[in-house]
Short mmCIF file of C-alpha atoms and ligand atoms in Angstrom, two decimals:
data_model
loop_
_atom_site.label_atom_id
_atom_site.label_comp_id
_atom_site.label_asym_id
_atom_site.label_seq_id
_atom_site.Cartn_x
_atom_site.Cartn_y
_atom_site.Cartn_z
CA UNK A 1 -71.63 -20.39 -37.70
CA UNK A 2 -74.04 -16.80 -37.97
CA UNK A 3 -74.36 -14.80 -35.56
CA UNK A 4 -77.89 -15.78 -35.26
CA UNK A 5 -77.05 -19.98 -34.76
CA UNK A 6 -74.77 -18.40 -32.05
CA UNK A 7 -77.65 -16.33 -30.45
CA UNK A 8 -79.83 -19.42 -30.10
CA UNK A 9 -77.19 -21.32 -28.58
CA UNK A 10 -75.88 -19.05 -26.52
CA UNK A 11 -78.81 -17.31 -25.02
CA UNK A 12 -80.29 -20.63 -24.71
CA UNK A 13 -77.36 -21.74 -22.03
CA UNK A 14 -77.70 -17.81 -20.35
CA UNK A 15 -80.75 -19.19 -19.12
CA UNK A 16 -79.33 -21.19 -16.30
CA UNK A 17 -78.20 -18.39 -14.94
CA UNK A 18 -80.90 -16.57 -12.56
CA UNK A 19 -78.60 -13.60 -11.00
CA UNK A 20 -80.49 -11.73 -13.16
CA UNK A 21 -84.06 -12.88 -12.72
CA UNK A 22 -85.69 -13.81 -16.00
CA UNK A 23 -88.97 -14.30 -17.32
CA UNK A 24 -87.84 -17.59 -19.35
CA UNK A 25 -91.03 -17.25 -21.44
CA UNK A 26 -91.63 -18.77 -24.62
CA UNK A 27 -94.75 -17.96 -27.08
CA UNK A 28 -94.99 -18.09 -30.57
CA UNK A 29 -96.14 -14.70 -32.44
CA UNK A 30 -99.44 -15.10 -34.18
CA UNK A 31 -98.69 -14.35 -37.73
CA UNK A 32 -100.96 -11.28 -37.89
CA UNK A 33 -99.75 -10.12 -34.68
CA UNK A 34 -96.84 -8.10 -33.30
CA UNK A 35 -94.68 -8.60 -30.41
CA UNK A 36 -92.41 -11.61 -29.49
CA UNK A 37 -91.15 -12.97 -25.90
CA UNK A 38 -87.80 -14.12 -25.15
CA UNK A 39 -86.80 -16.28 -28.16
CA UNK A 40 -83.30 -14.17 -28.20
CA UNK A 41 -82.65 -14.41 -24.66
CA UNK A 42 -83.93 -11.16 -23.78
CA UNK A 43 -84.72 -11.70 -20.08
CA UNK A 44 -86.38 -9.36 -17.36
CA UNK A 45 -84.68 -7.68 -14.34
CA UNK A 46 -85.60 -5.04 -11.98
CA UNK A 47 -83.70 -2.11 -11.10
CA UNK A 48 -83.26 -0.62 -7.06
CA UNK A 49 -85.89 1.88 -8.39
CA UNK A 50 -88.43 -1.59 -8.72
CA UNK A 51 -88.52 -0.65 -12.54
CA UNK A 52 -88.78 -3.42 -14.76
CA UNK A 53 -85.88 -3.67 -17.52
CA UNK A 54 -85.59 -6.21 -20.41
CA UNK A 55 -81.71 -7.40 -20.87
CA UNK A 56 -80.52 -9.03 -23.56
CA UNK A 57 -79.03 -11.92 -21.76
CA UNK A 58 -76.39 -14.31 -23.11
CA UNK A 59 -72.91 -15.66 -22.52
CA UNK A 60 -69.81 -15.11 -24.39
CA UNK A 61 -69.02 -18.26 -24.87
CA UNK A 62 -70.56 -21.90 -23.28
CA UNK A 63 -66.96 -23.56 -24.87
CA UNK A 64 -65.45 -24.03 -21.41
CA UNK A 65 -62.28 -25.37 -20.22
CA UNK A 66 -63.46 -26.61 -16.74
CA UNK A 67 -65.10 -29.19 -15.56
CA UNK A 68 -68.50 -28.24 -13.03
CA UNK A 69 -70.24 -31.19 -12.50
CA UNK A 70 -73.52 -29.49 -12.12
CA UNK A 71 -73.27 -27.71 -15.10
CA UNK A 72 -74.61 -28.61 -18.70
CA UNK A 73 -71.34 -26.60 -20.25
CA UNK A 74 -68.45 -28.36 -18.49
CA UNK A 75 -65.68 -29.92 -20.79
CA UNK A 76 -66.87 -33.06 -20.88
CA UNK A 77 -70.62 -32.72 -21.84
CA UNK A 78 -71.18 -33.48 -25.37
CA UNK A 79 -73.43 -29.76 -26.42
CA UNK A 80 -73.19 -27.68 -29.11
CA UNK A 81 -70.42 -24.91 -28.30
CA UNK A 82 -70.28 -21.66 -29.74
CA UNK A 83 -68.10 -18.16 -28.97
CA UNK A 84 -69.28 -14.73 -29.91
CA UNK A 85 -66.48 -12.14 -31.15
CA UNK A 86 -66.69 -8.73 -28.96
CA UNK A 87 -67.55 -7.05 -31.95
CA UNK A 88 -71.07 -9.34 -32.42
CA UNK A 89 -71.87 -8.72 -28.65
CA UNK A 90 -71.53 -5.75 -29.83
CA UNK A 91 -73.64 -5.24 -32.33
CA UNK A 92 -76.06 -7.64 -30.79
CA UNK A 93 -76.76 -5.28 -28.46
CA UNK A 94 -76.94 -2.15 -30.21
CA UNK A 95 -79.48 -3.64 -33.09
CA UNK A 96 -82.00 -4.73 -29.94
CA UNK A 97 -81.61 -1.58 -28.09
CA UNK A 98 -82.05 0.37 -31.54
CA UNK A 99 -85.21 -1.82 -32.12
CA UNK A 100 -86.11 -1.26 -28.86
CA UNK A 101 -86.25 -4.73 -27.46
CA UNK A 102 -84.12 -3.80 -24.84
CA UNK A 103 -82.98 -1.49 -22.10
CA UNK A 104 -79.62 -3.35 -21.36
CA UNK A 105 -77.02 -6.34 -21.30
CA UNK A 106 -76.07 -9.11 -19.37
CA UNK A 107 -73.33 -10.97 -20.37
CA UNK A 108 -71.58 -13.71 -18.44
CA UNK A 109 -69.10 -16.84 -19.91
CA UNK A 110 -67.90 -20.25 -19.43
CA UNK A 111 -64.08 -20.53 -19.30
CA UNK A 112 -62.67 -19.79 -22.72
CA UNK A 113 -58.94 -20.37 -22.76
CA UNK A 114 -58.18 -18.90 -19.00
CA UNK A 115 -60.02 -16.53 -17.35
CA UNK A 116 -58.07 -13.86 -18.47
CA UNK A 117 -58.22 -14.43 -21.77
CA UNK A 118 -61.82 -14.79 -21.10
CA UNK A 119 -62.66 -11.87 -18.67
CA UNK A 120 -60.25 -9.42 -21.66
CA UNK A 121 -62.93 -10.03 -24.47
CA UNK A 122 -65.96 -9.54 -21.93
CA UNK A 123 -64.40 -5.95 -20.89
CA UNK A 124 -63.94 -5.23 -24.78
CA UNK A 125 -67.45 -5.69 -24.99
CA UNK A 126 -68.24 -3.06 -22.56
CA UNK A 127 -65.49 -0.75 -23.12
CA UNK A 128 -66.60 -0.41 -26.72
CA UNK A 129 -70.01 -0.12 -25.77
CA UNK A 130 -69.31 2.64 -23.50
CA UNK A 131 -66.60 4.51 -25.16
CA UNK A 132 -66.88 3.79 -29.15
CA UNK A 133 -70.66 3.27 -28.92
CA UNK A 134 -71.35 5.59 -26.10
CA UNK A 135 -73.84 3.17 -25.14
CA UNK A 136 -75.92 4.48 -21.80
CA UNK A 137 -77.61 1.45 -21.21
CA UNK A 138 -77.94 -0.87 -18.24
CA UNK A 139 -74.90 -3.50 -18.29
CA UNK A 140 -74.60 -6.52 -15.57
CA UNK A 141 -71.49 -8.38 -16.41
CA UNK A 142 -70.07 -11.42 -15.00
CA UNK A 143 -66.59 -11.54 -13.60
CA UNK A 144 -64.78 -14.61 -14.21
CA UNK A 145 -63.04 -15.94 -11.24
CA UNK A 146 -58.85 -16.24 -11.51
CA UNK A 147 -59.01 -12.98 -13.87
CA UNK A 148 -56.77 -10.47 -12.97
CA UNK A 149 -57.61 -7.27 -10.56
CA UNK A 150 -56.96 -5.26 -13.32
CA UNK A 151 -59.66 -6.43 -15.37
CA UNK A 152 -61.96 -6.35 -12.47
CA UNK A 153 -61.49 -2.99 -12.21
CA UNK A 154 -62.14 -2.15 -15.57
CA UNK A 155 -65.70 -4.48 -15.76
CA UNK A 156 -66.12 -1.84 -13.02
CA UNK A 157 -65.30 1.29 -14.39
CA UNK A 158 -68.24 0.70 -17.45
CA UNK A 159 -70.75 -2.23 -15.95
CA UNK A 160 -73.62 -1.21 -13.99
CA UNK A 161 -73.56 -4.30 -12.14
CA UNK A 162 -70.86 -6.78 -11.65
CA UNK A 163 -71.09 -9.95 -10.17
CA UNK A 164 -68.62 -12.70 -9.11
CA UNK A 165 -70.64 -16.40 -8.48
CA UNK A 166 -69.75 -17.97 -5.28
CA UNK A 167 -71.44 -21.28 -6.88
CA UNK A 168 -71.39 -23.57 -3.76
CA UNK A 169 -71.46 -22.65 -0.04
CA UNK A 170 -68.17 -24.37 0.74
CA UNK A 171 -64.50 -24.55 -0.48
CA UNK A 172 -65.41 -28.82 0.57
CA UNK A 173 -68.30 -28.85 -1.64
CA UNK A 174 -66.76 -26.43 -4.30
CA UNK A 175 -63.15 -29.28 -4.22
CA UNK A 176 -65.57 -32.08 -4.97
CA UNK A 177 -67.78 -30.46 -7.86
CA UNK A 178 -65.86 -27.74 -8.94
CA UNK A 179 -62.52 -28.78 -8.49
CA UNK A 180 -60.97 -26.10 -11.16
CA UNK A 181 -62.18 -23.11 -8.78
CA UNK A 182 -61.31 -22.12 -5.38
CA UNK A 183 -62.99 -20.01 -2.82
CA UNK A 184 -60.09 -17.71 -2.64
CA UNK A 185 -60.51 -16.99 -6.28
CA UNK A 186 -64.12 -16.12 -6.04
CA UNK A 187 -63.78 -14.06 -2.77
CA UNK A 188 -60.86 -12.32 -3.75
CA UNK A 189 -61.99 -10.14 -6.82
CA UNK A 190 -65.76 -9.91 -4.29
CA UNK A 191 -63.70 -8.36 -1.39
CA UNK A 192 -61.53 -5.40 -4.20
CA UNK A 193 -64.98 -4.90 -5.80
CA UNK A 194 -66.67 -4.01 -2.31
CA UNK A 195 -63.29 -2.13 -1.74
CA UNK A 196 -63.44 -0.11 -5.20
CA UNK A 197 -67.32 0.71 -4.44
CA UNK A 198 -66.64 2.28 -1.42
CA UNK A 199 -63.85 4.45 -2.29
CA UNK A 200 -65.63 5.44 -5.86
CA UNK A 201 -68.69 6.94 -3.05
CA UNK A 202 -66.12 8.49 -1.02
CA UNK A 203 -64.11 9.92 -3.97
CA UNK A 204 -68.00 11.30 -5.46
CA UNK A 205 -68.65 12.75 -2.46
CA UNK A 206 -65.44 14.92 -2.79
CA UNK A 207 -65.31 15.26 -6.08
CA UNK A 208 -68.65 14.14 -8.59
CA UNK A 209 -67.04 14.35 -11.30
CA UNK A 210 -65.11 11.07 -9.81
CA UNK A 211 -65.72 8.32 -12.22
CA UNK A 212 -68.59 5.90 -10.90
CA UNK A 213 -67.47 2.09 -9.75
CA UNK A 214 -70.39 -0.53 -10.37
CA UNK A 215 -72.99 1.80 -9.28
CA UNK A 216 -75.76 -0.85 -9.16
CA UNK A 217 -73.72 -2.73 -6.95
CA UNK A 218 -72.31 -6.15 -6.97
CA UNK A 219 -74.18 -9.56 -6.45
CA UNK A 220 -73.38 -13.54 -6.70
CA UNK A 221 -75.66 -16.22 -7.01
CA UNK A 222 -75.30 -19.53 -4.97
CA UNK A 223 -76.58 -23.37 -5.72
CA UNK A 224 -79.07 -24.64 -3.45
CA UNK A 225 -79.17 -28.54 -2.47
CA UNK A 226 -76.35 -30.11 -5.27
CA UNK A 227 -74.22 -30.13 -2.14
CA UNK A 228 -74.70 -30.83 1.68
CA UNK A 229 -74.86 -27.86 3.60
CA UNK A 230 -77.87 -26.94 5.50
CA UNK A 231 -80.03 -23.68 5.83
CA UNK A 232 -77.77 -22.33 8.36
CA UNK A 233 -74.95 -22.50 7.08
CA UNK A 234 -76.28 -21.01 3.88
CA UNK A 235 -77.21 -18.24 5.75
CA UNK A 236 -74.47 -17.39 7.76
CA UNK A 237 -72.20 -17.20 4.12
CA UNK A 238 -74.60 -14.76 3.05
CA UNK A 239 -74.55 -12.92 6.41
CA UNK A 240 -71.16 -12.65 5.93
CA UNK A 241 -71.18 -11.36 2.12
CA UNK A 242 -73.52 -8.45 3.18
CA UNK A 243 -71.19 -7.39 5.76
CA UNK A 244 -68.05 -8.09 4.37
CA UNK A 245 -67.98 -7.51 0.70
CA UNK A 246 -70.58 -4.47 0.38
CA UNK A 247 -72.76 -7.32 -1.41
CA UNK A 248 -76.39 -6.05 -2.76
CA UNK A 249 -77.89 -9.08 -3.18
CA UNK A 250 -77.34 -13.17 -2.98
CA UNK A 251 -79.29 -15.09 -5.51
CA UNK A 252 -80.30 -18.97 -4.72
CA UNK A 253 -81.34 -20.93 -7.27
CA UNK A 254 -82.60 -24.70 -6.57
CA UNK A 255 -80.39 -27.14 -7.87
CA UNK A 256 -81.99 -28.54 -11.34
CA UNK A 257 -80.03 -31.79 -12.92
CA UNK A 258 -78.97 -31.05 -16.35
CA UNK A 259 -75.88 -33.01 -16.42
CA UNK A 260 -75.05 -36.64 -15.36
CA UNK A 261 -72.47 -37.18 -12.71
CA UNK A 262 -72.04 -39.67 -9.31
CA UNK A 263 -70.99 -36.65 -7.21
CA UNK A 264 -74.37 -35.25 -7.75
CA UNK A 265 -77.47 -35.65 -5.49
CA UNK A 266 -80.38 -37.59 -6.93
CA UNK A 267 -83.99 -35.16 -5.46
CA UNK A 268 -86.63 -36.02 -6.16
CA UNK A 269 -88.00 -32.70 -7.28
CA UNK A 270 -85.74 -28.96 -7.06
CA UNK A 271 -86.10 -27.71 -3.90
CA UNK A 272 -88.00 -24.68 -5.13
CA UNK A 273 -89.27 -24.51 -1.27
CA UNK A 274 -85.82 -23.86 0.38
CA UNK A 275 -84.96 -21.55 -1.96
CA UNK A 276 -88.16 -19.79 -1.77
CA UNK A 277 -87.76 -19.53 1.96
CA UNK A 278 -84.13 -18.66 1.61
CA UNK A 279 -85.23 -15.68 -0.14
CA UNK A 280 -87.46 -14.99 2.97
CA UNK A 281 -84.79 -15.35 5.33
CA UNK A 282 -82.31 -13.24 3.11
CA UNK A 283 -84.67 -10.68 3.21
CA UNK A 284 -84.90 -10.47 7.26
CA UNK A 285 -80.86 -10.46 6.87
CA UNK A 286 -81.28 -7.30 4.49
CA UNK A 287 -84.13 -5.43 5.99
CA UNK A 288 -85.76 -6.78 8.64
CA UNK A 289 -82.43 -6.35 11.31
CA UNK A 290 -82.27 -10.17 11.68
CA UNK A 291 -79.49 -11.91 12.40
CA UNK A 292 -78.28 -15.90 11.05
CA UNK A 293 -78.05 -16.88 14.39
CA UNK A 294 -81.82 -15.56 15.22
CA UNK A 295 -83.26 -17.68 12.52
CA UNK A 296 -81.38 -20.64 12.63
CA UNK A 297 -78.95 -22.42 14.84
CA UNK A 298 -76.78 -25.27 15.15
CA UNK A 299 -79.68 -27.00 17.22
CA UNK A 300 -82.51 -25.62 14.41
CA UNK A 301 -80.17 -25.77 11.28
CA UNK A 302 -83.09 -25.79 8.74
CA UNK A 303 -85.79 -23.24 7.28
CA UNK A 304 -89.20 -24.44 8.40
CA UNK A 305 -91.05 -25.69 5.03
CA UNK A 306 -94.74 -24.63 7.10
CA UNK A 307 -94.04 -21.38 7.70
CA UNK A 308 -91.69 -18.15 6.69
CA UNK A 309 -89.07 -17.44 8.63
CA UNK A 310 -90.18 -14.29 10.53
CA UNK A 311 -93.61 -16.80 11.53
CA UNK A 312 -91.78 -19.51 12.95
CA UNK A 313 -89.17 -17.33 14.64
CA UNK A 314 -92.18 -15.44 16.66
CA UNK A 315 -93.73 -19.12 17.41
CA UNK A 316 -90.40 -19.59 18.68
CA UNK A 317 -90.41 -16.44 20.57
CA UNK A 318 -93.73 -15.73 22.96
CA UNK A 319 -91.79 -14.17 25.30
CA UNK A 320 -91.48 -11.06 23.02
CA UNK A 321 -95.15 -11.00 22.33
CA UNK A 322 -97.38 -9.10 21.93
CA UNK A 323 -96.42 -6.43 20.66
CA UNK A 324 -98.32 -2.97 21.36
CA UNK A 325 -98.78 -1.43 18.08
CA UNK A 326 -99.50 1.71 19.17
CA UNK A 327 -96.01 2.08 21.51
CA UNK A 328 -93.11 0.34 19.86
CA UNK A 329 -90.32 1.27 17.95
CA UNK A 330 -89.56 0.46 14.32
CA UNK A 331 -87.43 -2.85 15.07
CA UNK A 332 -90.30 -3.85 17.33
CA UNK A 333 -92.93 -3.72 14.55
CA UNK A 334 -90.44 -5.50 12.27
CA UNK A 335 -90.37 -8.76 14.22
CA UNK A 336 -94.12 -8.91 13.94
CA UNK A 337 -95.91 -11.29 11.20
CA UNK A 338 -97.94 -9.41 9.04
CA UNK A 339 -95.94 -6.43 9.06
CA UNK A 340 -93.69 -5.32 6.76
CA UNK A 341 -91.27 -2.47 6.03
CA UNK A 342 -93.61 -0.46 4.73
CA UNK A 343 -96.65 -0.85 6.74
CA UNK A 344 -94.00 -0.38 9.89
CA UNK A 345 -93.43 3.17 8.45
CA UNK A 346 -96.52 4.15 7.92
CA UNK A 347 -97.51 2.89 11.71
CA UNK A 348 -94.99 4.99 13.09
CA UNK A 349 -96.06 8.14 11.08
CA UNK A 350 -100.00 7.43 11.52
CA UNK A 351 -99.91 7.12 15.07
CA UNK A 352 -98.28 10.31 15.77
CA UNK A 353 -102.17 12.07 14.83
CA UNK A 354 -104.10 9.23 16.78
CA UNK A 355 -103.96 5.71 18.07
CA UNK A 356 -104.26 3.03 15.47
CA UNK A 357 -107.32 1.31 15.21
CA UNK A 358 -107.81 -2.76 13.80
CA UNK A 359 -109.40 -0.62 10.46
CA UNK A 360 -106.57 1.84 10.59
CA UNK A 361 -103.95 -1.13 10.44
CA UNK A 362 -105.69 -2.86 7.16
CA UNK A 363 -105.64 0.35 5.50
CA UNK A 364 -102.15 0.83 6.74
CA UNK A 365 -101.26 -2.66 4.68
CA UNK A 366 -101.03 -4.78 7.88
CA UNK A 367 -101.83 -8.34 7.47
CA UNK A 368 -104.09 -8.89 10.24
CA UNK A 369 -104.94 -12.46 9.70
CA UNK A 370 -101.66 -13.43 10.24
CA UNK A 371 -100.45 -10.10 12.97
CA UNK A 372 -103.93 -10.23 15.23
CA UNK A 373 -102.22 -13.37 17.12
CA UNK A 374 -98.82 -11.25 17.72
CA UNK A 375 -100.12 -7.67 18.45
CA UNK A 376 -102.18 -5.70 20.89
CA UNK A 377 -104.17 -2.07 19.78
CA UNK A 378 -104.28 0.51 22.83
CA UNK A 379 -103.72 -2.84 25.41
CA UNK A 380 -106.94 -4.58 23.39
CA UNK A 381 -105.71 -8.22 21.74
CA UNK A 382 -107.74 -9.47 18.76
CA UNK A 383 -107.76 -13.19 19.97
CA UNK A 384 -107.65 -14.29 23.43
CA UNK A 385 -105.16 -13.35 25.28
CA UNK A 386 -102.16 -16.11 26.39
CA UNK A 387 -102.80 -18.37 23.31
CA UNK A 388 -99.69 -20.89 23.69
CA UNK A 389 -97.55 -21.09 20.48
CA UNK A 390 -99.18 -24.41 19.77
CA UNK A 391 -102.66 -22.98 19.31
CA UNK A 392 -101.59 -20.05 17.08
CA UNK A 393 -99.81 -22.21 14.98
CA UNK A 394 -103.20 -24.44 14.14
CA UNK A 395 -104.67 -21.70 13.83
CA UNK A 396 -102.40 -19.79 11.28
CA UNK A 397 -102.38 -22.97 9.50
CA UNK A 398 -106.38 -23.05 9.61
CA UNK A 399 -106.72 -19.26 8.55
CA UNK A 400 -103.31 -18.89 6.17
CA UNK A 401 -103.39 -21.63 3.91
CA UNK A 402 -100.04 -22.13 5.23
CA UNK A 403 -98.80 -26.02 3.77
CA UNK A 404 -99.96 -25.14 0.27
CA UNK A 405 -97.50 -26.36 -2.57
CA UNK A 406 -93.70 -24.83 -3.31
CA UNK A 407 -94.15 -22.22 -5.54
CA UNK A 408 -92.86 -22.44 -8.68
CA UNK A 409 -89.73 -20.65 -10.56
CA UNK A 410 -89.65 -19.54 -13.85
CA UNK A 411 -86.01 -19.73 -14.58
CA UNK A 412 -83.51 -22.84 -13.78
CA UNK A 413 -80.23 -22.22 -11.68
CA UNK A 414 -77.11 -20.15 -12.92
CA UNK A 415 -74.08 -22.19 -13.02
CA UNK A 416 -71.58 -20.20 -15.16
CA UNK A 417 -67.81 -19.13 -14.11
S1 SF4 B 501 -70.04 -23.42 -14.12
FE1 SF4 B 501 -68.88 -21.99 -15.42
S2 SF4 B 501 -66.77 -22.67 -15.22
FE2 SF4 B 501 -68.02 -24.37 -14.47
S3 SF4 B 501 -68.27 -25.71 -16.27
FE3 SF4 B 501 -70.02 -24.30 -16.20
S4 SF4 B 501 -69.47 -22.59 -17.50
FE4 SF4 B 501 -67.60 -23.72 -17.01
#
């Protein structure tokens, strides 16, 4: 097989994975025209920066040795399989960065023989991208769970990004559809990379000529709805991952059947929603000083589908309302809806040369269609004063448009190693 037949087939199956967000567009060049989208998996990420950076995105190999039921590689599916040679990764890379198509790799795998065997040709890649090819480019690479420690600390020594999938959000749901992995395995190599990031920042600060360890961070991505556990639960794993294993970022994707199997749910549709709102509520986690246990509970265990998270946590919560916008602190003005991390900042520094006025606050980025029920402005509210919970609600869902459909995703879940 070419090396192009294995590009198709192989960034074809790199789709499902959406740690690395992609623009999974398809268009065909006009044949006058110039350009093409992302016929050779050459997907779209964003750096911490918020800069936009085209990957070329593909697995090693889809030939795998286990056995996932959600996943359209496992052993037993009848699809093509193909396996690139380090040397073609390669080479892949450097003809698209050459050309200009793009500004890095990702490169992830299904099982090849073991994961070590795996896991050795996917750190060739990179170490002769770095070292032969002194290649400068952005690189997010997959580890393979079971690998050894020493290869995870070589993926860390010349990927930007490394990232370990946690696939399910329970070692129950993992033994039923997963059965060839094991939370220890996945957790494991998470916990030394979080370990080996923190001591390369202490070592840099001594000494910055200290070599660099994954300095993009690490991130895993995590199935939503192919198994039972609710919101909460969800949640609390990620909670966890943040604080435990120096995570940067969790990735949901809604569970989309691609492969038949009894131990799978039948939806009706993805649940593009829940992960949507998941993102919302991962997002208060990260920035927004929220706890799990603030958002959800055992006796609440489920994202409300009407409104985001911080919205039906303040409907929850009248007693810390309203909010005097001209007086509190930065946590304060995070809990309110409408305001953001941003807009908080710029509160804080505008009202230190006068009191913030309702045209001050829209200039400031405040959302005041959705704040004014939450907020007072020098002791003046914009509605009427003790509005019950009940009341704002009808009327957020009046004003916000709040109830319109799930959005949609452009990519499909990520289900590799
Ligand atoms: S999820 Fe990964 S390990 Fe499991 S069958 Fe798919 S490619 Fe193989």
């Amino acid at each position: 097989m070419d090396t192009l037949a294995k590009l198709q087939i192989l960034s074809g199956a790199a789709r499902y994975d959406a740690s690395c967000a992609s623009s999974g567009s398809k268009r065909e060049v006009p044949s006058c025209g110039t350009g093409n989208t992302s016929q050779s998996g050459i997907c779209h990420s964003w750096s911490d920066d918020g800069r936009c950076i085209s990957l070329l995105k593909i697995l090693l190999s889809n030939d795998c040795r286990y056995d996932c039921a959600y996943c359209v590689n496992r052993s037993t599916n009848s699809v093509e399989r193909a396996s690139f040679t380090a040397r073609e990764v390669v080479d892949l890379t450097l003809d698209f960065y050459r050309r200009n198509y793009i500004e890095g790799l990702f490169l992830s795998s299904a099982v090849m023989q073991s994961p070590d065997v795996t896991m050795e040709r996917m750190v060739r890649v990179v170490e002769t991208l770095r070292t032969e090819e002194h290649f400068g480019g952005y690189i997010h690479l997959k580890i393979i769970p079971g690998c050894s420690s020493e290869l995870v600390r070589k993926a860390g020594l010349y990927a930007d990004r490394i990232s370990v999938n946690i696939e399910l959000p329970s070692q129950v749901s993992l033994q039923r559809l997963a059965p060839q992995k094991h939370k220890d395995s996945i957790l494991e190599p998470m916990a030394l990379i979080g370990r080996e990031i923190n001591s390369s920042l202490v070592e840099r600060q001594a000494d910055r000529r200290a070599p660099r360890f994954a300095p993009a961070g690490q991130s895993t991505q995590m199935i939503i709805g192919a198994s039972p556990e609710n919101d909460f639960q969800i949640l609390r794993l990620s909670q966890g991952l943040y604080k435990k294993m120096n995570l940067k970022r969790v990735y949901y994707s809604a569970y989309v059947p691609v492969s038949a199997d009894n131990r799978l749910p039948v939806l009706a549709a993805p649940p593009l929603l829940r992960e949507h709102r998941l993102y919302q509520a991962d997002w208060l986690l990260r920035f927004y000083g929220f706890s799990a246990e603030e958002i959800l509970s055992d006796d609440l265990p489920n994202l409300d589908e009407t409104f985001d998270p911080k919205t039906a946590w303040a409907l929850r919560h009248p007693e810390f309302f309203p909010v005097e916008i001209n007086r509190a602190d930065y946590a304060t003005l995070l809990r309110v809806p409408g305001i953001g991390v941003t807009s908080a900042k710029r509160i804080i520094a505008a009202r230190r040369f006068s009191a913030i006025t309702p045209e001050g606050m829209k200039k400031i980025g405040v959302v005041i269609k959705r704040a004014k029920y939450f907020i007072t402005s020098s002791g003046r509210s914009f509605e009427k004063p003790d509005q019950t919970p009940a009341l704002i609600r009808q009327q957020l869902l009046l004003g916000e448009g709040y109830g319109a459909p799930p959005p949609r995703q452009l990519v499909f879940p990520g289900l590799f190693a």
